[in-house]
Amino acid sequence: MAATMDARLTMAAAIDRARAHAPFLRRAMEQRPDILDRIAAGDLAGALAEGREADAPVARALRRERQALALTVALGDLAGLMPFEAVVAALSDFADRALDLAIRTAIAERAPDAEPRGFAALALGKHGSRELNYSSDIDPILIFDPDTLPRRAREEPVEAAVRIARRVVELLQSRDGDGYVLRVDLRLRPSPEATPLALPFDAAVAYYESSALPWERAAFIRARAAAGDVALGRRFLDAVRPFVWRRALDFGAVREVRAISRRIRDHHAQVQRLGPGYDLKKGRGGIREVEFFAQIHQLIHGGREPALRAPATLDALAALAAAGRVPAEEAAALGDAYQLYRTIEHRLQMVEDQQTHSLPRDPAALDNVAALHGLADGAALIALLRPHVERIGGIYDALDADQPGGLSHDPDLLEQALAAAGFADAGAARARIEGWRAGRMRALRTPAAMEALEAVLPRLMAALGTAPDPNGALNRFDDIVARLPSAINLFRLLEARPALARTVGDVLVHAPALAEALARQPALLDGLIDATAFDPPEPVPALTAAFAAGEAGDDYQALLDRIRQHVGERRFALGVQLIERASDPLAVAEGYARVAEAALGALGAATVAEFETAHGRVPGAELVVLALGRLGGGALTHASDLDLVYLFTGDHRAESDGRRPLGATQYFNRLGQRLTGALSVATASGPLYEVDTRLRPSGGQGLLAVSTESFARYQAESAWTWEHMALTRARPVFGSAAARAEVAAIVADTLRGPRDPAVLRADAVKMRGEMARHKPAAGPFDVKLVEGGLVDCEFAAHVLQLSTGTGLDPHLPRALAALADAGLAAAALPGAYALLVRMLVTLRLVAPGSAEPPAVARPLVARACGAADWDALRSYYEAARAVVSAEWARVAAGEELR
């Protein structure tokens, strides 16, 4: 009797506190006096039973039951008659019952005579572990079996399941004067933005077996088949159990759980310090950190020790302590703190039935919550929490002590960091990084890849932020990652080699052409691992042999692909050498030319062999390729095309000896077409070179391939002055030694032939004027076409070469040196030409559109060209143009060098 009287007095005090400090409870008491009477008498079980109204419509009955439950549990809790475990169990059991009844009702409304099967709700989070808080939502995952789900005629299973899911949510969330039943959040399902509200059984199993993220593993520690077809739900959990509990220690999943915690700490940095506004759930040393502490240890050891798989936090802590996996005193401290936090959390929610976890900032509101708990004021409440918060924060910090610093996971802090790094559109950059961190790309769906990504992100973002278009550079890096089946090797490589990470940043910042190549073929980075990537390319014969070396079973198409890969790697490495200032641009230009010549040699040999299988050979004849332009001169840029002329030796009237014979002219014209295709057609490995054959005899109207005899006759009798000027850089690059010598002799004879210097000058001046009118410079940094640029220098050189017979060397630096040494050209001309070529080669990578390079790239361009800074380079550039302009004007006027 005394115990009953004490309980009634305690309950009366609790009712008084609730009336005074919890408006939600006060209204509930007014609306449900019948329930209040049973509670006041100490009959909590009777109050809960009376709250169920079997005869009312389902939605109303559940709302009324929830109202009675909320009042009974709150007052039982405040009076100390219901311990924490009983409170959360009562709330969780009601959620199970409500969810189950909603599912049965939704199915019955659509198929009245069908058994309610084939549709199950998996409870996750605190609902799954039967620890639901006072005003919590529930986060179920809904699954269905297409074979057993009741549905209407001609209705697809997915359509039926989605309609059932929508009705379940409506039954639980709709409000009236009696309130609501439960808030429902379905966003824990895989890819909620793209998947239906209910998932087919097999598809869901396949996702969790192959694609789920580590945080989803942690979520399933507390998963439970809670409602609907519970047998179906249990079968699903049995199927995904190996995904959740792995026998191997999985520190990748542990890192992901820690990363979630860091994201929460970042986001709630303003409420980390205990005081008004402190977030009991997400703050440092709060509820989440107790839960994560337990889950981390469960993920590590639970695969081998089933006894550690307890869903409830308090049970998990006890199991971990019993197994010796965590110190007993730590487990006890964590458990005590957890019960206190959850109790105070319930007090916060009882005030107005709001899903809040934060202590009020307003002093009066904080005092009110404290009084509801039976404390003097808010200061007493904070004093009650302080030792627990400090102890739990320290325990959890010890877990995370070895984690390196990185970019924040909080959206606001991350955006601030990106803006400070130089991203003009920091919001877009933040969204891109958040997409990576969410694991939306297949390459980022492993813990190891995510860990490596976080390790390189700060350095990478700092580098990209200096780009002229940081967001564009970030998007190019995104393209690279998107093309990878797995990013783990890329990120491990960048993490292990910080210099390479800097190189990638430099490429994305400074070299759009290289960045695009890297986006198409991320494997290009592999070629930079070896230190020899920064050496000049081998001589052409060695390169040709390396390119042509096949593998067993290779066919012609495979060879085309492999050569493209080799060339791509070499060209990329040469571009990187320039960006990283490891090589002089002149050496890089010569390297580009050697690579192109070797590719032509390897592809030429393979194409000839392939062609001969069908058409045989033309006796006494062979294909010869004559290079003109920059390839002939042995110095290309990254963007250069190949100026080629196809010739053949022997009698043009001969015929091939294969099973499908062709006349010599037709034979070599078709062979030339094949070789052009081999060099220029894009394969699975991408494009190679653009080929320009318009410098052949008679230009675009002439045959693609002509005999050496016809070529000699054309040059002697019909060629224009500009064609002889182009021939000054002609060089045979494919064919036997004898065939090349024959063509070289024709070129030499042509260049040394008699000509009228006045006519030569007049033709050159006219041609240069037409070029300036039809193809003007794109701007002051169009180094090739600008007045005093490379074209003017080349015109001056070619007129001097042809008029004097001096310096007839396709390699223009040697030709200019010979002309200067002979007193025929200004002594400053070779140096001016070298500077212009350095600028051209560098700018083709840094500013492909011939515009002035962006400010961030100017120091790179200046240093590559031998200047201390951009202002100095501009000064050198103007001086070089002045030298070239004066020299071209002098040569065009026929004046002697003074």
mmCIF file of N, CA, C and O in Angstrom, residues 723-773:
data_model
loop_
_atom_site.group_PDB
_atom_site.id
_atom_site.type_symbol
_atom_site.label_atom_id
_atom_site.label_comp_id
_atom_site.label_asym_id
_atom_site.label_seq_id
_atom_site.Cartn_x
_atom_site.Cartn_y
_atom_site.Cartn_z
ATOM 1 N N GLU A 723 55.793 26.434 -103.630
ATOM 2 C CA GLU A 723 56.049 25.006 -103.477
ATOM 3 C C GLU A 723 57.537 24.744 -103.275
ATOM 4 O O GLU A 723 57.919 23.833 -102.517
ATOM 5 N N HIS A 724 58.376 25.536 -103.942
ATOM 6 C CA HIS A 724 59.816 25.385 -103.720
ATOM 7 C C HIS A 724 60.199 25.900 -102.336
ATOM 8 O O HIS A 724 61.115 25.340 -101.698
ATOM 9 N N MET A 725 59.511 26.949 -101.882
ATOM 10 C CA MET A 725 59.771 27.412 -100.524
ATOM 11 C C MET A 725 59.399 26.323 -99.509
ATOM 12 O O MET A 725 60.132 26.073 -98.545
ATOM 13 N N ALA A 726 58.273 25.670 -99.729
ATOM 14 C CA ALA A 726 57.882 24.576 -98.834
ATOM 15 C C ALA A 726 58.892 23.441 -98.880
ATOM 16 O O ALA A 726 59.140 22.764 -97.871
ATOM 17 N N LEU A 727 59.515 23.258 -100.063
ATOM 18 C CA LEU A 727 60.450 22.149 -100.243
ATOM 19 C C LEU A 727 61.743 22.350 -99.454
ATOM 20 O O LEU A 727 62.500 21.392 -99.253
ATOM 21 N N THR A 728 61.976 23.578 -99.003
ATOM 22 C CA THR A 728 63.199 23.802 -98.209
ATOM 23 C C THR A 728 63.168 23.017 -96.900
ATOM 24 O O THR A 728 64.212 22.800 -96.287
ATOM 25 N N ARG A 729 61.980 22.615 -96.482
ATOM 26 C CA ARG A 729 61.887 21.805 -95.252
ATOM 27 C C ARG A 729 61.438 20.378 -95.550
ATOM 28 O O ARG A 729 60.921 19.689 -94.671
ATOM 29 N N ALA A 730 61.677 19.945 -96.782
ATOM 30 C CA ALA A 730 61.295 18.585 -97.153
ATOM 31 C C ALA A 730 62.342 17.589 -96.675
ATOM 32 O O ALA A 730 63.553 17.834 -96.778
ATOM 33 N N ARG A 731 61.838 16.446 -96.175
ATOM 34 C CA ARG A 731 62.744 15.416 -95.662
ATOM 35 C C ARG A 731 62.065 14.057 -95.813
ATOM 36 O O ARG A 731 60.971 13.850 -95.298
ATOM 37 N N PRO A 732 62.679 13.111 -96.525
ATOM 38 C CA PRO A 732 62.085 11.778 -96.636
ATOM 39 C C PRO A 732 62.095 11.103 -95.267
ATOM 40 O O PRO A 732 63.133 11.049 -94.595
ATOM 41 N N VAL A 733 60.942 10.563 -94.851
ATOM 42 C CA VAL A 733 60.846 9.959 -93.520
ATOM 43 C C VAL A 733 60.385 8.510 -93.559
ATOM 44 O O VAL A 733 60.349 7.843 -92.517
ATOM 45 N N PHE A 734 60.044 7.998 -94.747
ATOM 46 C CA PHE A 734 59.644 6.591 -94.835
ATOM 47 C C PHE A 734 60.069 6.047 -96.202
ATOM 48 O O PHE A 734 59.882 6.694 -97.218
ATOM 49 N N GLY A 735 60.598 4.851 -96.161
ATOM 50 C CA GLY A 735 61.071 4.197 -97.376
ATOM 51 C C GLY A 735 62.459 3.624 -97.135
ATOM 52 O O GLY A 735 63.109 3.916 -96.118
ATOM 53 N N SER A 736 62.913 2.816 -98.050
ATOM 54 C CA SER A 736 64.259 2.247 -97.916
ATOM 55 C C SER A 736 65.290 3.360 -98.033
ATOM 56 O O SER A 736 64.999 4.470 -98.500
ATOM 57 N N ALA A 737 66.521 3.043 -97.613
ATOM 58 C CA ALA A 737 67.589 4.046 -97.692
ATOM 59 C C ALA A 737 67.784 4.506 -99.125
ATOM 60 O O ALA A 737 67.985 5.696 -99.394
ATOM 61 N N ALA A 738 67.709 3.565 -100.067
ATOM 62 C CA ALA A 738 67.910 3.918 -101.478
ATOM 63 C C ALA A 738 66.790 4.816 -101.981
ATOM 64 O O ALA A 738 67.029 5.806 -102.696
ATOM 65 N N ALA A 739 65.549 4.490 -101.592
ATOM 66 C CA ALA A 739 64.416 5.292 -102.047
ATOM 67 C C ALA A 739 64.468 6.678 -101.442
ATOM 68 O O ALA A 739 64.190 7.681 -102.117
ATOM 69 N N ARG A 740 64.830 6.769 -100.182
ATOM 70 C CA ARG A 740 64.935 8.082 -99.545
ATOM 71 C C ARG A 740 66.032 8.907 -100.214
ATOM 72 O O ARG A 740 65.867 10.124 -100.430
ATOM 73 N N ALA A 741 67.146 8.264 -100.532
ATOM 74 C CA ALA A 741 68.242 8.984 -101.181
ATOM 75 C C ALA A 741 67.808 9.505 -102.535
ATOM 76 O O ALA A 741 68.166 10.623 -102.943
ATOM 77 N N GLU A 742 66.999 8.706 -103.244
ATOM 78 C CA GLU A 742 66.519 9.150 -104.564
ATOM 79 C C GLU A 742 65.653 10.393 -104.425
ATOM 80 O O GLU A 742 65.816 11.368 -105.188
ATOM 81 N N VAL A 743 64.762 10.396 -103.459
ATOM 82 C CA VAL A 743 63.877 11.547 -103.269
ATOM 83 C C VAL A 743 64.680 12.745 -102.755
ATOM 84 O O VAL A 743 64.460 13.887 -103.186
ATOM 85 N N ALA A 744 65.611 12.501 -101.833
ATOM 86 C CA ALA A 744 66.430 13.596 -101.313
ATOM 87 C C ALA A 744 67.219 14.267 -102.421
ATOM 88 O O ALA A 744 67.398 15.495 -102.425
ATOM 89 N N ALA A 745 67.670 13.476 -103.380
ATOM 90 C CA ALA A 745 68.418 14.043 -104.503
ATOM 91 C C ALA A 745 67.529 14.931 -105.354
ATOM 92 O O ALA A 745 67.960 15.999 -105.837
ATOM 93 N N ILE A 746 66.278 14.480 -105.572
ATOM 94 C CA ILE A 746 65.338 15.313 -106.342
ATOM 95 C C ILE A 746 65.110 16.637 -105.638
ATOM 96 O O ILE A 746 65.112 17.709 -106.263
ATOM 97 N N VAL A 747 64.938 16.579 -104.321
ATOM 98 C CA VAL A 747 64.711 17.802 -103.562
ATOM 99 C C VAL A 747 65.931 18.718 -103.652
ATOM 100 O O VAL A 747 65.804 19.929 -103.902
ATOM 101 N N ALA A 748 67.113 18.144 -103.474
ATOM 102 C CA ALA A 748 68.336 18.953 -103.527
ATOM 103 C C ALA A 748 68.507 19.599 -104.888
ATOM 104 O O ALA A 748 68.855 20.786 -104.988
ATOM 105 N N ASP A 749 68.283 18.824 -105.954
ATOM 106 C CA ASP A 749 68.414 19.381 -107.299
ATOM 107 C C ASP A 749 67.429 20.512 -107.521
ATOM 108 O O ASP A 749 67.752 21.538 -108.150
ATOM 109 N N THR A 750 66.222 20.320 -107.023
ATOM 110 C CA THR A 750 65.197 21.363 -107.193
ATOM 111 C C THR A 750 65.587 22.633 -106.469
ATOM 112 O O THR A 750 65.499 23.743 -107.014
ATOM 113 N N LEU A 751 66.054 22.499 -105.255
ATOM 114 C CA LEU A 751 66.374 23.673 -104.452
ATOM 115 C C LEU A 751 67.594 24.421 -104.983
ATOM 116 O O LEU A 751 67.700 25.643 -104.816
ATOM 117 N N ARG A 752 68.499 23.700 -105.601
ATOM 118 C CA ARG A 752 69.714 24.334 -106.103
ATOM 119 C C ARG A 752 69.576 24.784 -107.554
ATOM 120 O O ARG A 752 70.524 25.282 -108.156
ATOM 121 N N GLY A 753 68.411 24.592 -108.125
ATOM 122 C CA GLY A 753 68.210 24.991 -109.512
ATOM 123 C C GLY A 753 68.268 26.496 -109.687
ATOM 124 O O GLY A 753 68.092 27.258 -108.729
ATOM 125 N N PRO A 754 68.521 26.955 -110.898
ATOM 126 C CA PRO A 754 68.618 28.397 -111.159
ATOM 127 C C PRO A 754 67.257 29.076 -110.987
ATOM 128 O O PRO A 754 66.215 28.482 -111.270
ATOM 129 N N ARG A 755 67.286 30.309 -110.509
ATOM 130 C CA ARG A 755 66.043 31.072 -110.355
ATOM 131 C C ARG A 755 66.380 32.566 -110.318
ATOM 132 O O ARG A 755 67.508 32.945 -109.983
ATOM 133 N N ASP A 756 65.418 33.373 -110.631
ATOM 134 C CA ASP A 756 65.587 34.827 -110.651
ATOM 135 C C ASP A 756 65.272 35.367 -109.252
ATOM 136 O O ASP A 756 64.133 35.280 -108.798
ATOM 137 N N PRO A 757 66.267 35.934 -108.540
ATOM 138 C CA PRO A 757 66.012 36.423 -107.167
ATOM 139 C C PRO A 757 64.894 37.455 -107.112
ATOM 140 O O PRO A 757 64.113 37.462 -106.142
ATOM 141 N N ALA A 758 64.787 38.315 -108.117
ATOM 142 C CA ALA A 758 63.752 39.348 -108.083
ATOM 143 C C ALA A 758 62.362 38.729 -108.176
ATOM 144 O O ALA A 758 61.431 39.125 -107.457
ATOM 145 N N VAL A 759 62.231 37.739 -109.089
ATOM 146 C CA VAL A 759 60.935 37.059 -109.208
ATOM 147 C C VAL A 759 60.619 36.301 -107.921
ATOM 148 O O VAL A 759 59.476 36.299 -107.440
ATOM 149 N N LEU A 760 61.638 35.652 -107.357
ATOM 150 C CA LEU A 760 61.461 34.912 -106.102
ATOM 151 C C LEU A 760 60.939 35.838 -105.010
ATOM 152 O O LEU A 760 59.968 35.528 -104.313
ATOM 153 N N ARG A 761 61.591 37.015 -104.871
ATOM 154 C CA ARG A 761 61.166 37.952 -103.837
ATOM 155 C C ARG A 761 59.746 38.450 -104.089
ATOM 156 O O ARG A 761 58.935 38.541 -103.168
ATOM 157 N N ALA A 762 59.462 38.793 -105.324
ATOM 158 C CA ALA A 762 58.131 39.315 -105.644
ATOM 159 C C ALA A 762 57.048 38.274 -105.357
ATOM 160 O O ALA A 762 55.982 38.591 -104.799
ATOM 161 N N ASP A 763 57.314 37.007 -105.731
ATOM 162 C CA ASP A 763 56.339 35.945 -105.469
ATOM 163 C C ASP A 763 56.135 35.761 -103.961
ATOM 164 O O ASP A 763 55.005 35.571 -103.482
ATOM 165 N N ALA A 764 57.244 35.814 -103.210
ATOM 166 C CA ALA A 764 57.149 35.606 -101.770
ATOM 167 C C ALA A 764 56.365 36.741 -101.111
ATOM 168 O O ALA A 764 55.531 36.503 -100.224
ATOM 169 N N VAL A 765 56.646 37.984 -101.528
ATOM 170 C CA VAL A 765 55.935 39.125 -100.953
ATOM 171 C C VAL A 765 54.445 39.038 -101.258
ATOM 172 O O VAL A 765 53.594 39.273 -100.383
ATOM 173 N N LYS A 766 54.115 38.668 -102.492
ATOM 174 C CA LYS A 766 52.703 38.544 -102.864
ATOM 175 C C LYS A 766 52.019 37.458 -102.038
ATOM 176 O O LYS A 766 50.912 37.641 -101.527
ATOM 177 N N MET A 767 52.691 36.325 -101.917
ATOM 178 C CA MET A 767 52.114 35.211 -101.176
ATOM 179 C C MET A 767 51.919 35.570 -99.707
ATOM 180 O O MET A 767 50.893 35.240 -99.101
ATOM 181 N N ARG A 768 52.899 36.264 -99.113
ATOM 182 C CA ARG A 768 52.777 36.635 -97.701
ATOM 183 C C ARG A 768 51.640 37.621 -97.518
ATOM 184 O O ARG A 768 50.902 37.556 -96.523
ATOM 185 N N GLY A 769 51.464 38.536 -98.474
ATOM 186 C CA GLY A 769 50.358 39.488 -98.380
ATOM 187 C C GLY A 769 49.012 38.796 -98.466
ATOM 188 O O GLY A 769 48.077 39.119 -97.725
ATOM 189 N N GLU A 770 48.878 37.811 -99.371
ATOM 190 C CA GLU A 770 47.616 37.074 -99.480
ATOM 191 C C GLU A 770 47.328 36.272 -98.225
ATOM 192 O O GLU A 770 46.187 36.191 -97.763
ATOM 193 N N MET A 771 48.386 35.700 -97.661
ATOM 194 C CA MET A 771 48.204 34.935 -96.423
ATOM 195 C C MET A 771 47.715 35.854 -95.313
ATOM 196 O O MET A 771 46.823 35.495 -94.536
ATOM 197 N N ALA A 772 48.300 37.074 -95.212
ATOM 198 C CA ALA A 772 47.900 38.005 -94.162
ATOM 199 C C ALA A 772 46.445 38.426 -94.326
ATOM 200 O O ALA A 772 45.734 38.624 -93.332
ATOM 201 N N ARG A 773 45.996 38.548 -95.592
ATOM 202 C CA ARG A 773 44.601 38.950 -95.820
ATOM 203 C C ARG A 773 43.626 37.811 -95.521
ATOM 204 O O ARG A 773 42.575 38.021 -94.911
#
